[in-house]
């Protein structure tokens, strides 16, 4: 959905990180799913590399 | 002094929860220092610097939670660790009571909410880029609160976002409004006719709050992150946001808030501004007015809101130093009737970086050079302005908007400094920040003024509050608390800075007050 479409639509949010932000959105009646996010195992640079491989695989598949 | 620590293997909690628990441990009997943090390399340095490193903590990996306490006695240290365990247990029970199973990844969250249209990301900076990229690749707009994302990563994210016509608000985006919903640290404002594009969280909060005071509201407030108008990012998100607001039927006027754009960005930005086709006000801190008349350029956040509302109402508008110059003159006369000695220096203690920057830009032409950690240069002299939300003050600590105690201590210290005659402060309200930030600040102001008086001096504290009556803290109650503590309350940060300058230098009256009687 392009930004022009978003500006006319109710927000529906996925929240990664500070739980406080999910709570605030719930107070506003916004549908929100809070993710129990944890850092991937190992060093951030390794995790980044894995994520990139994953994304590259998706790009070439899609 | 006894130091005790425990490490919980593979136990992750978000940084705000950890810092809040650390705050509550520091308040326990006998506790001198407490740390509750993940075992990252940077945090190991913090533990060592705080004298909290032990053989147990040194073995912690980035996925492990470290709890470390220094207390007067071993029993008090152990009691604090037990209290921490109790707090975490209570949180877990609270979460289990909701009966909800939380997804662990963006993908599984999308299965629970397949028509999600935005992902809000506030994970540590090292992981923020690829979570944001995942969101964009799945067609989600991104609110990216995380900081410590490299400029190269920001460029890459925004290129992908622009190609897909998706918002990538941030990195380091503190505040946004979409369809009347606040994201991040937002003031409670009505929906209205003014759309904002902001490269500054507190800048957007100040403008939205001012619009609320004028009886106006915000259609959307699109945050873009502080570096969007740098040469590297080239205003990618600012231009997309302006195009979106131009097309949005609920937006009748537009405000752009930022630092001065890089020279290479200006031509493209101005071309976009010309195409908006709606009244548009540009507030670029420190940038001279320019352009071809298609936008109204103003110098302060307050003027941005005032000019936009005037444009909407078809009224002519001109900037003014003070909204009520007669009242200012009366106040100054009252101040000058008190002949107690006052220091010659100004000390600005800010929680909002953009507000600190705005004050510095307004005050340097009036008072001369100001030493500061915002903006360029700044010579040591009698005047200083500090952004206490800057990284060097917040490592391992909550931002001063969330934890007012650090600034309160500095206000007290200012009362003991003979050279400081005027203390200039902001106070930012809204959702997500401290529940009653005026209380600790007011107590510190009273103490500081008392300490100065005991030394035969007077200390002037000038304050302004960013907030609305509908904020959880309530604007009127917070202003009242500071006023009762003896602070001079001024309606905006710009006016507060000018008032502070007048108090220090009476010869500025003609320039700032004209012949107001």
Tab-separated table of N, CA and C in Angstrom, chain B residues 319-384:
chain	number	residue	atom	x	y	z
B	319	UNK	N	6.370	37.935	12.149
B	319	UNK	CA	6.920	37.406	13.407
B	319	UNK	C	7.003	38.486	14.484
B	320	UNK	N	6.793	38.064	15.739
B	320	UNK	CA	6.919	38.992	16.867
B	320	UNK	C	7.841	38.360	17.907
B	321	UNK	N	8.609	39.196	18.598
B	321	UNK	CA	9.512	38.666	19.628
B	321	UNK	C	8.719	38.077	20.786
B	322	UNK	N	7.611	38.739	21.159
B	322	UNK	CA	6.798	38.291	22.299
B	322	UNK	C	5.319	38.399	21.950
B	323	UNK	N	4.531	37.437	22.413
B	323	UNK	CA	3.101	37.522	22.141
B	323	UNK	C	2.450	38.611	23.010
B	324	UNK	N	3.057	38.919	24.177
B	324	UNK	CA	2.490	39.951	25.042
B	324	UNK	C	3.610	40.858	25.562
B	325	UNK	N	4.103	41.775	24.721
B	325	UNK	CA	5.261	42.588	25.122
B	325	UNK	C	4.991	43.451	26.353
B	326	UNK	N	3.754	43.887	26.541
B	326	UNK	CA	3.447	44.732	27.704
B	326	UNK	C	3.668	43.938	28.992
B	327	UNK	N	3.195	42.687	28.993
B	327	UNK	CA	3.377	41.843	30.187
B	327	UNK	C	4.862	41.583	30.434
B	328	UNK	N	5.637	41.430	29.365
B	328	UNK	CA	7.077	41.191	29.506
B	328	UNK	C	7.739	42.404	30.164
B	329	UNK	N	7.350	43.589	29.713
B	329	UNK	CA	7.922	44.809	30.285
B	329	UNK	C	7.606	44.904	31.783
B	330	UNK	N	6.383	44.575	32.144
B	330	UNK	CA	5.986	44.600	33.560
B	330	UNK	C	6.823	43.628	34.385
B	331	UNK	N	7.000	42.432	33.836
B	331	UNK	CA	7.810	41.415	34.539
B	331	UNK	C	9.249	41.872	34.716
B	332	UNK	N	9.796	42.455	33.655
B	332	UNK	CA	11.193	42.905	33.728
B	332	UNK	C	11.342	43.979	34.792
B	333	UNK	N	10.362	44.882	34.852
B	333	UNK	CA	10.415	45.946	35.859
B	333	UNK	C	10.432	45.332	37.260
B	334	UNK	N	9.593	44.296	37.442
B	334	UNK	CA	9.543	43.619	38.750
B	334	UNK	C	10.891	42.963	39.074
B	335	UNK	N	11.491	42.334	38.057
B	335	UNK	CA	12.792	41.681	38.275
B	335	UNK	C	13.856	42.702	38.654
B	336	UNK	N	13.794	43.854	37.986
B	336	UNK	CA	14.859	44.848	38.203
B	336	UNK	C	14.691	45.579	39.520
B	337	UNK	N	13.479	45.531	40.084
B	337	UNK	CA	13.270	46.160	41.394
B	337	UNK	C	14.031	45.391	42.472
B	338	UNK	N	14.328	44.130	42.180
B	338	UNK	CA	15.109	43.311	43.119
B	338	UNK	C	16.589	43.548	42.827
B	339	UNK	N	17.266	44.206	43.736
B	339	UNK	CA	18.656	44.618	43.462
B	339	UNK	C	19.676	43.585	43.945
B	340	UNK	N	19.184	42.408	44.340
B	340	UNK	CA	20.123	41.357	44.768
B	340	UNK	C	21.072	41.023	43.622
B	341	UNK	N	22.318	40.748	43.977
B	341	UNK	CA	23.345	40.403	42.988
B	341	UNK	C	22.925	39.157	42.200
B	342	UNK	N	23.186	39.191	40.893
B	342	UNK	CA	22.885	38.010	40.075
B	342	UNK	C	24.055	37.736	39.149
B	343	UNK	N	24.381	36.467	38.942
B	343	UNK	CA	25.485	36.100	38.052
B	343	UNK	C	25.245	36.598	36.634
B	344	UNK	N	26.308	36.700	35.859
B	344	UNK	CA	26.196	37.255	34.497
B	344	UNK	C	25.989	36.182	33.439
B	345	UNK	N	26.045	34.914	33.863
B	345	UNK	CA	26.009	33.832	32.877
B	345	UNK	C	24.638	33.203	32.708
B	346	UNK	N	24.395	32.670	31.514
B	346	UNK	CA	23.180	31.909	31.240
B	346	UNK	C	23.536	30.431	31.133
B	347	UNK	N	22.707	29.578	31.730
B	347	UNK	CA	22.896	28.136	31.595
B	347	UNK	C	21.590	27.529	31.095
B	348	UNK	N	21.623	26.998	29.882
B	348	UNK	CA	20.452	26.322	29.324
B	348	UNK	C	20.571	24.824	29.576
B	349	UNK	N	19.582	24.235	30.246
B	349	UNK	CA	19.595	22.787	30.536
B	349	UNK	C	18.369	22.179	29.873
B	350	UNK	N	18.598	21.538	28.733
B	350	UNK	CA	17.494	21.111	27.870
B	350	UNK	C	17.343	19.602	27.808
B	351	UNK	N	16.087	19.157	27.647
B	351	UNK	CA	15.835	17.742	27.369
B	351	UNK	C	15.540	17.536	25.880
B	352	UNK	N	15.124	18.582	25.187
B	352	UNK	CA	14.819	18.495	23.748
B	352	UNK	C	15.945	19.095	22.930
B	353	UNK	N	16.601	18.272	22.114
B	353	UNK	CA	17.764	18.734	21.348
B	353	UNK	C	17.446	19.887	20.406
B	354	UNK	N	16.318	19.795	19.719
B	354	UNK	CA	15.964	20.856	18.780
B	354	UNK	C	15.642	22.148	19.521
B	355	UNK	N	15.049	22.026	20.701
B	355	UNK	CA	14.743	23.215	21.496
B	355	UNK	C	16.040	23.873	21.963
B	356	UNK	N	17.020	23.065	22.352
B	356	UNK	CA	18.327	23.606	22.756
B	356	UNK	C	18.973	24.337	21.584
B	357	UNK	N	18.888	23.735	20.412
B	357	UNK	CA	19.493	24.314	19.214
B	357	UNK	C	18.800	25.640	18.867
B	358	UNK	N	17.488	25.638	18.951
B	358	UNK	CA	16.733	26.855	18.653
B	358	UNK	C	17.134	27.982	19.612
B	359	UNK	N	17.263	27.643	20.897
B	359	UNK	CA	17.635	28.658	21.887
B	359	UNK	C	19.022	29.224	21.585
B	360	UNK	N	19.933	28.346	21.234
B	360	UNK	CA	21.290	28.818	20.946
B	360	UNK	C	21.288	29.767	19.745
B	361	UNK	N	20.571	29.400	18.694
B	361	UNK	CA	20.536	30.227	17.487
B	361	UNK	C	19.907	31.592	17.775
B	362	UNK	N	18.917	31.633	18.657
B	362	UNK	CA	18.277	32.909	18.993
B	362	UNK	C	19.165	33.754	19.897
B	363	UNK	N	19.917	33.095	20.786
B	363	UNK	CA	20.635	33.832	21.824
B	363	UNK	C	22.011	34.331	21.389
B	364	UNK	N	22.672	33.623	20.486
B	364	UNK	CA	24.034	34.066	20.128
B	364	UNK	C	24.062	35.496	19.579
B	365	UNK	N	23.120	35.858	18.678
B	365	UNK	CA	23.152	37.247	18.198
B	365	UNK	C	22.862	38.265	19.316
B	366	UNK	N	22.190	37.824	20.388
B	366	UNK	CA	21.808	38.747	21.460
B	366	UNK	C	22.846	38.808	22.570
B	367	UNK	N	23.479	37.668	22.867
B	367	UNK	CA	24.378	37.604	24.030
B	367	UNK	C	25.836	37.335	23.666
B	368	UNK	N	26.105	37.002	22.404
B	368	UNK	CA	27.473	36.623	22.034
B	368	UNK	C	27.642	35.119	22.094
B	369	UNK	N	28.899	34.644	21.954
B	369	UNK	CA	29.143	33.203	21.813
B	369	UNK	C	28.597	32.381	22.988
B	370	UNK	N	28.097	31.194	22.668
B	370	UNK	CA	27.557	30.299	23.684
B	370	UNK	C	28.206	28.933	23.521
B	371	UNK	N	28.788	28.424	24.602
B	371	UNK	CA	29.366	27.078	24.559
B	371	UNK	C	28.206	26.079	24.563
B	372	UNK	N	28.269	25.077	23.696
B	372	UNK	CA	27.130	24.178	23.591
B	372	UNK	C	27.518	22.854	22.949
B	373	UNK	N	26.721	21.816	23.229
B	373	UNK	CA	26.919	20.537	22.537
B	373	UNK	C	25.917	20.383	21.396
B	374	UNK	N	25.200	21.463	21.065
B	374	UNK	CA	24.348	21.445	19.853
B	374	UNK	C	24.830	22.540	18.912
B	375	UNK	N	24.779	22.242	17.623
B	375	UNK	CA	25.239	23.221	16.640
B	375	UNK	C	26.752	23.220	16.570
B	376	UNK	N	27.278	24.049	15.720
B	376	UNK	CA	28.722	24.036	15.464
B	376	UNK	C	29.444	25.038	16.369
B	377	UNK	N	30.719	24.745	16.628
B	377	UNK	CA	31.578	25.690	17.348
B	377	UNK	C	31.079	25.936	18.762
B	378	UNK	N	31.207	27.169	19.213
B	378	UNK	CA	30.791	27.500	20.576
B	378	UNK	C	31.985	27.650	21.476
B	379	UNK	N	32.287	28.903	21.822
B	379	UNK	CA	33.481	29.139	22.639
B	379	UNK	C	33.110	29.107	24.110
B	380	UNK	N	34.083	28.759	24.924
B	380	UNK	CA	33.861	28.806	26.364
B	380	UNK	C	33.722	30.264	26.776
B	381	UNK	N	32.734	30.562	27.566
B	381	UNK	CA	32.507	31.918	28.045
B	381	UNK	C	31.519	31.833	29.177
B	382	UNK	N	30.809	32.926	29.462
B	382	UNK	CA	29.882	32.877	30.595
B	382	UNK	C	28.607	32.068	30.299
B	383	UNK	N	28.309	31.859	29.000
B	383	UNK	CA	27.017	31.232	28.660
B	383	UNK	C	27.187	29.809	28.109
B	384	UNK	N	26.280	28.920	28.548
B	384	UNK	CA	26.321	27.528	28.052
B	384	UNK	C	24.899	27.028	27.820
